[in-house]
Amino acid sequence: MIKKLALGAIVLASSLFASGEVNVYSHRHYDSDKLLFKTFEEKTGIKVNVVTAKAEELVSKLAIEGANTPADILITADIGNLYEAKDRKLLQTVESKTLEENIPYHLRDDKKEWFGLTKRARVFVYNPAKVNPADLSDYLSLTDAKFKGKVITRSSTNAYNKSLLASIIANHGETKALEFTKGLVANFSYDPKGSDRDQIRAVAAGDADIAIVNTYYLGVMLNGKDQKDIDIANSVKIFFPAQKTTGTHINISGAGVTLHAKNKENAIKLIEFLSSSEAQAIFAEGNHEYPVNPKVKASGTVVAWGTFKEDNIALNEIGKNTKKAVEIATEGNWK
């Protein structure tokens, strides 16, 4: 049962959720997830009920509902959202050898309250006719004067950019993060607007030369039904930043069992299933995200981009710096 609703309308009686089921609050909205929930139901006989909304709405909903929440699992994109749920004490510890075996340590909470399910790399997409990749290196390379008027990305309020800036704080300190922010803003082609797909389209159209985007958006465009978007995605190139230093920033989608879960055992079974090789392959092929399970290969599209060094910093360190990232973005006038 999929319900899409805003915070003001998220009023769902506990009676809708029967025992023997598992109840999910999810920020994700992909066909791959629907297929995975259906597959889990067929394998286990456990019915999966899903409420979808924006991450901040779901986290607030959990906090408001408290012990009366029907939710057993929170699934959301971005480490910042998972960390906020953890910080607000909305999740609980899960003991699972399966999850520890399937998910690398740096992609799960050290207190076992959340677990990564998919990875997204935050990369540069560039116009190969206008940019020499030899001029690119780490994220701070985009502040070079040679790129003045040539760079675009989403708003600083976007979760992915907040986490990117938080990762720069965690790796390099606040001074460097502010330097990056001011330099990036100075090199913008125009004020931030639109989605990651819009950034890719703008680079292909010649409105900018370089954009900061998540990899899976490009993968989805390359494998979509819109021929124009396919052509656009084929016309640009990917650059993986920071290969000689920290590695490319990695963000995740992840899940945690809610503090007041009524169906904890079923919740753990579902998250374990989502970390399995079978489920990870569906995530990878369906949405072109990187699997967290090291036994599973990425989709053919993603594999074709090549291997790269990932930033393996503990993701909670990024979560801890998200509020500071907002302050620095404001100070640096990143709209």
Short mmCIF file of C-alpha atoms in Angstrom, two decimals:
data_model
loop_
_atom_site.label_atom_id
_atom_site.label_comp_id
_atom_site.label_asym_id
_atom_site.label_seq_id
_atom_site.Cartn_x
_atom_site.Cartn_y
_atom_site.Cartn_z
CA MET A 1 0.00 0.00 0.00
CA ILE A 2 1.71 3.15 -1.19
CA LYS A 3 0.54 6.52 0.13
CA LYS A 4 2.00 9.85 -0.97
CA LEU A 5 1.23 12.72 1.32
CA ALA A 6 2.57 15.93 2.82
CA LEU A 7 3.25 16.38 6.51
CA GLY A 8 -0.03 18.13 7.18
CA ALA A 9 -1.93 15.21 5.72
CA ILE A 10 0.15 12.40 7.17
CA VAL A 11 -2.49 11.10 9.53
CA LEU A 12 -2.58 7.35 9.45
CA ALA A 13 -4.42 5.30 12.06
CA SER A 14 -2.45 2.53 13.68
CA SER A 15 -5.37 0.21 12.96
CA LEU A 16 -4.39 0.19 9.28
CA PHE A 17 -1.29 -1.79 10.18
CA ALA A 18 -1.97 -5.35 11.27
CA SER A 19 0.39 -7.65 13.12
CA GLY A 20 2.50 -9.96 10.96
CA GLU A 21 3.30 -7.07 8.67
CA VAL A 22 6.11 -4.54 8.47
CA ASN A 23 5.42 -0.83 8.20
CA VAL A 24 7.81 1.43 6.35
CA TYR A 25 8.18 5.19 6.23
CA SER A 26 10.20 5.83 3.07
CA HIS A 27 11.65 8.86 1.34
CA ARG A 28 12.48 6.71 -1.70
CA HIS A 29 10.00 6.60 -4.59
CA TYR A 30 11.52 4.21 -7.12
CA ASP A 31 10.06 1.28 -9.03
CA SER A 32 13.00 -0.81 -7.84
CA ASP A 33 11.83 -0.40 -4.24
CA LYS A 34 8.27 -1.43 -5.09
CA LEU A 35 9.64 -4.55 -6.78
CA LEU A 36 11.81 -5.34 -3.76
CA PHE A 37 8.93 -5.00 -1.32
CA LYS A 38 6.77 -7.24 -3.51
CA THR A 39 9.56 -9.83 -3.74
CA PHE A 40 10.00 -9.77 0.05
CA GLU A 41 6.26 -10.31 0.51
CA GLU A 42 6.32 -13.30 -1.85
CA LYS A 43 9.33 -14.83 -0.13
CA THR A 44 8.22 -14.36 3.46
CA GLY A 45 4.46 -13.87 3.50
CA ILE A 46 5.08 -10.65 5.45
CA LYS A 47 3.02 -7.76 4.07
CA VAL A 48 4.92 -4.52 3.50
CA ASN A 49 2.98 -1.28 4.05
CA VAL A 50 4.70 1.88 2.84
CA VAL A 51 4.10 5.57 3.50
CA THR A 52 6.21 7.86 1.31
CA ALA A 53 6.95 11.53 1.92
CA LYS A 54 9.92 13.87 2.11
CA ALA A 55 12.61 12.83 4.55
CA GLU A 56 12.20 15.79 6.90
CA GLU A 57 8.45 15.16 7.03
CA LEU A 58 8.92 11.52 7.95
CA VAL A 59 11.49 12.30 10.64
CA SER A 60 9.18 14.93 12.12
CA LYS A 61 6.26 12.49 11.92
CA LEU A 62 8.20 9.88 13.88
CA ALA A 63 9.07 12.44 16.54
CA ILE A 64 5.46 13.64 16.86
CA GLU A 65 3.98 10.14 16.99
CA GLY A 66 6.44 8.87 19.57
CA ALA A 67 5.45 5.51 21.04
CA ASN A 68 2.22 5.57 19.01
CA THR A 69 3.95 5.42 15.63
CA PRO A 70 2.96 2.50 13.42
CA ALA A 71 6.31 2.71 11.61
CA ASP A 72 8.82 -0.11 12.02
CA ILE A 73 11.43 1.13 9.53
CA LEU A 74 12.62 4.51 8.30
CA ILE A 75 14.18 4.48 4.83
CA THR A 76 15.65 7.70 3.49
CA ALA A 77 18.22 9.12 1.14
CA ASP A 78 21.18 11.11 2.47
CA ILE A 79 23.31 10.54 5.55
CA GLY A 80 22.19 13.87 7.00
CA ASN A 81 18.61 12.62 7.30
CA LEU A 82 19.68 9.31 8.86
CA TYR A 83 21.94 11.10 11.31
CA GLU A 84 19.15 13.46 12.32
CA ALA A 85 16.85 10.51 13.04
CA LYS A 86 19.61 8.94 15.12
CA ASP A 87 20.42 12.21 16.88
CA ARG A 88 16.76 12.71 17.79
CA LYS A 89 16.71 9.18 19.26
CA LEU A 90 14.13 7.89 16.80
CA LEU A 91 16.02 4.69 15.91
CA GLN A 92 17.14 1.65 17.89
CA THR A 93 20.13 -0.68 17.92
CA VAL A 94 19.89 -3.75 15.69
CA GLU A 95 22.00 -6.84 16.22
CA SER A 96 22.40 -8.68 12.93
CA LYS A 97 25.34 -10.72 11.69
CA THR A 98 23.78 -10.65 8.23
CA LEU A 99 23.87 -6.85 8.07
CA GLU A 100 27.41 -6.76 9.44
CA GLU A 101 28.52 -9.24 6.77
CA ASN A 102 26.71 -7.56 3.88
CA ILE A 103 27.44 -3.89 4.62
CA PRO A 104 30.96 -2.47 5.11
CA TYR A 105 31.62 -0.84 8.47
CA HIS A 106 31.89 2.75 7.19
CA LEU A 107 28.48 2.43 5.51
CA ARG A 108 26.62 1.60 8.74
CA ASP A 109 26.19 3.29 12.08
CA ASP A 110 28.79 2.47 14.72
CA LYS A 111 25.93 2.01 17.22
CA LYS A 112 24.03 -0.17 14.70
CA GLU A 113 21.09 2.21 14.42
CA TRP A 114 21.16 2.75 10.64
CA PHE A 115 22.48 0.75 7.68
CA GLY A 116 23.39 1.89 4.16
CA LEU A 117 21.45 0.23 1.33
CA THR A 118 22.74 2.04 -1.77
CA LYS A 119 25.57 4.43 -2.59
CA ARG A 120 25.63 7.58 -4.71
CA ALA A 121 28.89 9.27 -5.76
CA ARG A 122 28.90 13.09 -5.98
CA VAL A 123 30.92 13.78 -9.11
CA PHE A 124 31.63 16.36 -11.80
CA VAL A 125 29.83 16.13 -15.13
CA TYR A 126 31.53 18.21 -17.81
CA ASN A 127 31.39 19.20 -21.46
CA PRO A 128 34.37 17.41 -23.09
CA ALA A 129 34.54 20.04 -25.85
CA LYS A 130 35.14 22.80 -23.31
CA VAL A 131 36.90 21.23 -20.34
CA ASN A 132 40.24 19.46 -20.13
CA PRO A 133 39.90 16.86 -17.36
CA ALA A 134 43.58 17.43 -16.56
CA ASP A 135 42.46 20.78 -15.10
CA LEU A 136 40.21 19.00 -12.61
CA SER A 137 41.28 17.34 -9.36
CA ASP A 138 39.48 17.59 -6.01
CA TYR A 139 36.30 19.55 -5.20
CA LEU A 140 38.32 22.67 -4.44
CA SER A 141 39.66 22.65 -8.00
CA LEU A 142 36.31 24.13 -9.07
CA THR A 143 37.28 27.35 -7.27
CA ASP A 144 40.12 28.03 -9.74
CA ALA A 145 39.74 31.32 -11.60
CA LYS A 146 39.88 29.50 -14.94
CA PHE A 147 36.37 28.18 -14.22
CA LYS A 148 34.80 31.58 -13.53
CA GLY A 149 31.26 31.62 -14.91
CA LYS A 150 31.44 27.93 -15.86
CA VAL A 151 30.22 25.91 -12.85
CA ILE A 152 26.72 24.98 -11.67
CA THR A 153 25.08 22.86 -9.02
CA ARG A 154 21.92 22.74 -6.97
CA SER A 155 21.07 24.97 -4.03
CA SER A 156 23.09 24.70 -0.83
CA THR A 157 19.85 23.65 0.89
CA ASN A 158 19.77 20.47 -1.18
CA ALA A 159 20.59 17.47 1.05
CA TYR A 160 23.29 16.17 -1.30
CA ASN A 161 25.14 19.49 -1.31
CA LYS A 162 24.79 19.88 2.45
CA SER A 163 26.42 16.48 2.89
CA LEU A 164 29.13 17.28 0.34
CA LEU A 165 30.02 20.46 2.20
CA ALA A 166 29.84 18.60 5.52
CA SER A 167 32.31 16.05 4.13
CA ILE A 168 34.72 18.86 3.19
CA ILE A 169 34.44 20.18 6.75
CA ALA A 170 35.10 16.71 8.15
CA ASN A 171 38.08 16.09 5.88
CA HIS A 172 39.66 19.54 5.60
CA GLY A 173 38.22 21.79 8.30
CA GLU A 174 35.89 24.77 8.37
CA THR A 175 38.35 27.25 6.86
CA LYS A 176 38.81 25.16 3.71
CA ALA A 177 35.07 24.54 3.51
CA LEU A 178 34.39 28.29 3.54
CA GLU A 179 37.13 28.81 0.94
CA PHE A 180 35.45 26.17 -1.24
CA THR A 181 32.03 27.77 -0.80
CA LYS A 182 33.16 31.29 -1.67
CA GLY A 183 35.23 30.10 -4.62
CA LEU A 184 32.41 27.95 -5.95
CA VAL A 185 29.91 30.81 -5.74
CA ALA A 186 32.38 33.12 -7.51
CA ASN A 187 32.55 30.65 -10.41
CA PHE A 188 28.82 29.98 -10.80
CA SER A 189 27.37 30.46 -14.28
CA TYR A 190 24.13 31.52 -12.61
CA ASP A 191 22.37 31.20 -9.27
CA PRO A 192 21.59 27.60 -8.28
CA LYS A 193 18.29 26.19 -9.51
CA GLY A 194 16.78 22.90 -10.59
CA SER A 195 17.54 19.23 -10.02
CA ASP A 196 20.68 17.22 -10.78
CA ARG A 197 19.13 16.26 -14.11
CA ASP A 198 18.68 19.96 -14.87
CA GLN A 199 22.38 20.55 -14.16
CA ILE A 200 23.32 17.82 -16.65
CA ARG A 201 20.98 19.26 -19.28
CA ALA A 202 22.42 22.74 -18.76
CA VAL A 203 25.98 21.51 -19.32
CA ALA A 204 24.93 19.74 -22.52
CA ALA A 205 23.13 22.90 -23.69
CA GLY A 206 26.24 25.03 -23.18
CA ASP A 207 24.82 27.06 -20.28
CA ALA A 208 27.74 25.88 -18.14
CA ASP A 209 30.80 23.70 -18.57
CA ILE A 210 30.85 21.71 -15.32
CA ALA A 211 28.19 20.55 -12.87
CA ILE A 212 28.29 18.75 -9.51
CA VAL A 213 25.76 15.89 -9.56
CA ASN A 214 25.05 12.43 -8.20
CA THR A 215 26.01 9.58 -10.50
CA TYR A 216 22.69 7.78 -10.46
CA TYR A 217 20.89 10.66 -12.15
CA LEU A 218 23.12 10.26 -15.17
CA GLY A 219 22.56 6.50 -15.13
CA VAL A 220 18.79 6.96 -15.05
CA MET A 221 18.93 9.42 -17.95
CA LEU A 222 21.08 7.06 -20.02
CA ASN A 223 18.61 4.23 -19.51
CA GLY A 224 15.36 6.17 -19.74
CA LYS A 225 12.78 6.36 -22.51
CA ASP A 226 13.36 10.01 -23.42
CA GLN A 227 15.72 9.97 -26.41
CA LYS A 228 16.61 13.62 -25.89
CA ASP A 229 17.78 12.90 -22.35
CA ILE A 230 19.68 9.84 -23.56
CA ASP A 231 21.51 11.97 -26.13
CA ILE A 232 22.22 14.63 -23.51
CA ALA A 233 23.63 12.10 -21.05
CA ASN A 234 25.82 10.60 -23.77
CA SER A 235 27.22 14.02 -24.67
CA VAL A 236 28.80 14.71 -21.26
CA LYS A 237 31.61 13.01 -19.34
CA ILE A 238 32.07 12.04 -15.68
CA PHE A 239 35.03 13.03 -13.53
CA PHE A 240 35.56 11.43 -10.13
CA PRO A 241 37.04 14.12 -7.83
CA ALA A 242 39.73 13.80 -5.15
CA GLN A 243 41.37 10.65 -6.47
CA LYS A 244 44.78 11.74 -5.17
CA THR A 245 43.46 12.81 -1.76
CA THR A 246 40.37 11.75 0.20
CA GLY A 247 38.47 10.04 -2.61
CA THR A 248 35.13 10.94 -4.15
CA HIS A 249 32.37 11.87 -1.70
CA ILE A 250 29.89 9.03 -1.18
CA ASN A 251 26.36 9.46 0.09
CA ILE A 252 23.82 6.72 0.77
CA SER A 253 20.25 5.67 1.03
CA GLY A 254 19.78 3.77 4.25
CA ALA A 255 17.39 2.26 6.74
CA GLY A 256 16.92 1.98 10.47
CA VAL A 257 14.48 0.24 12.78
CA THR A 258 12.36 2.82 14.57
CA LEU A 259 12.64 3.17 18.34
CA HIS A 260 9.03 2.12 18.93
CA ALA A 261 8.77 -0.56 16.21
CA LYS A 262 5.92 -2.99 16.92
CA ASN A 263 7.24 -5.50 14.38
CA LYS A 264 10.97 -5.38 15.07
CA GLU A 265 11.69 -8.94 13.95
CA ASN A 266 9.99 -8.40 10.60
CA ALA A 267 11.72 -5.05 10.23
CA ILE A 268 15.13 -6.64 10.67
CA LYS A 269 14.21 -9.36 8.17
CA LEU A 270 13.29 -6.73 5.57
CA ILE A 271 16.48 -4.71 6.01
CA GLU A 272 18.54 -7.92 5.87
CA PHE A 273 16.77 -8.83 2.63
CA LEU A 274 17.48 -5.38 1.19
CA SER A 275 21.20 -5.92 1.89
CA SER A 276 21.22 -9.35 0.21
CA SER A 277 22.87 -10.02 -3.14
CA GLU A 278 19.48 -10.52 -4.79
CA ALA A 279 18.08 -7.21 -3.59
CA GLN A 280 21.28 -5.27 -4.14
CA ALA A 281 21.33 -6.38 -7.77
CA ILE A 282 17.78 -5.03 -8.19
CA PHE A 283 18.80 -1.69 -6.64
CA ALA A 284 21.81 -1.56 -8.96
CA GLU A 285 20.03 -2.44 -12.20
CA GLY A 286 16.81 -0.61 -11.46
CA ASN A 287 18.17 2.75 -10.35
CA HIS A 288 21.89 2.67 -11.28
CA GLU A 289 23.00 3.26 -7.71
CA TYR A 290 26.16 1.62 -6.43
CA PRO A 291 25.44 -1.45 -4.28
CA VAL A 292 26.70 -1.38 -0.70
CA ASN A 293 27.15 -5.15 -0.65
CA PRO A 294 30.68 -5.70 -2.03
CA LYS A 295 29.66 -9.05 -3.51
CA VAL A 296 27.33 -7.32 -5.99
CA LYS A 297 28.38 -5.60 -9.21
CA ALA A 298 27.03 -2.25 -10.32
CA SER A 299 24.93 -2.01 -13.47
CA GLY A 300 26.66 -2.20 -16.84
CA THR A 301 26.16 1.53 -17.32
CA VAL A 302 27.85 2.32 -14.02
CA VAL A 303 30.66 -0.20 -14.53
CA ALA A 304 31.47 1.50 -17.85
CA TRP A 305 32.35 4.70 -15.96
CA GLY A 306 35.30 2.88 -14.41
CA THR A 307 36.54 2.26 -10.90
CA PHE A 308 37.45 5.05 -8.52
CA LYS A 309 38.69 5.73 -5.01
CA GLU A 310 35.84 6.37 -2.58
CA ASP A 311 35.97 8.59 0.48
CA ASN A 312 35.64 6.03 3.29
CA ILE A 313 35.17 8.54 6.10
CA ALA A 314 32.67 7.36 8.73
CA LEU A 315 29.38 8.82 7.54
CA ASN A 316 28.36 9.91 11.03
CA GLU A 317 31.23 12.41 10.82
CA ILE A 318 29.43 13.95 7.86
CA GLY A 319 26.13 13.90 9.71
CA LYS A 320 27.68 15.71 12.67
CA ASN A 321 28.84 18.54 10.40
CA THR A 322 25.59 19.08 8.48
CA LYS A 323 24.41 22.03 10.63
CA LYS A 324 27.82 23.67 10.36
CA ALA A 325 27.66 23.16 6.57
CA VAL A 326 24.42 25.17 6.47
CA GLU A 327 26.10 27.99 8.41
CA ILE A 328 29.13 28.03 6.11
CA ALA A 329 26.98 27.94 2.98
CA THR A 330 25.10 30.97 4.29
CA GLU A 331 28.32 32.80 5.16
CA GLY A 332 29.71 32.05 1.72
CA ASN A 333 26.49 33.26 0.00
CA TRP A 334 25.76 29.89 -1.59
CA LYS A 335 22.05 30.32 -2.27
#
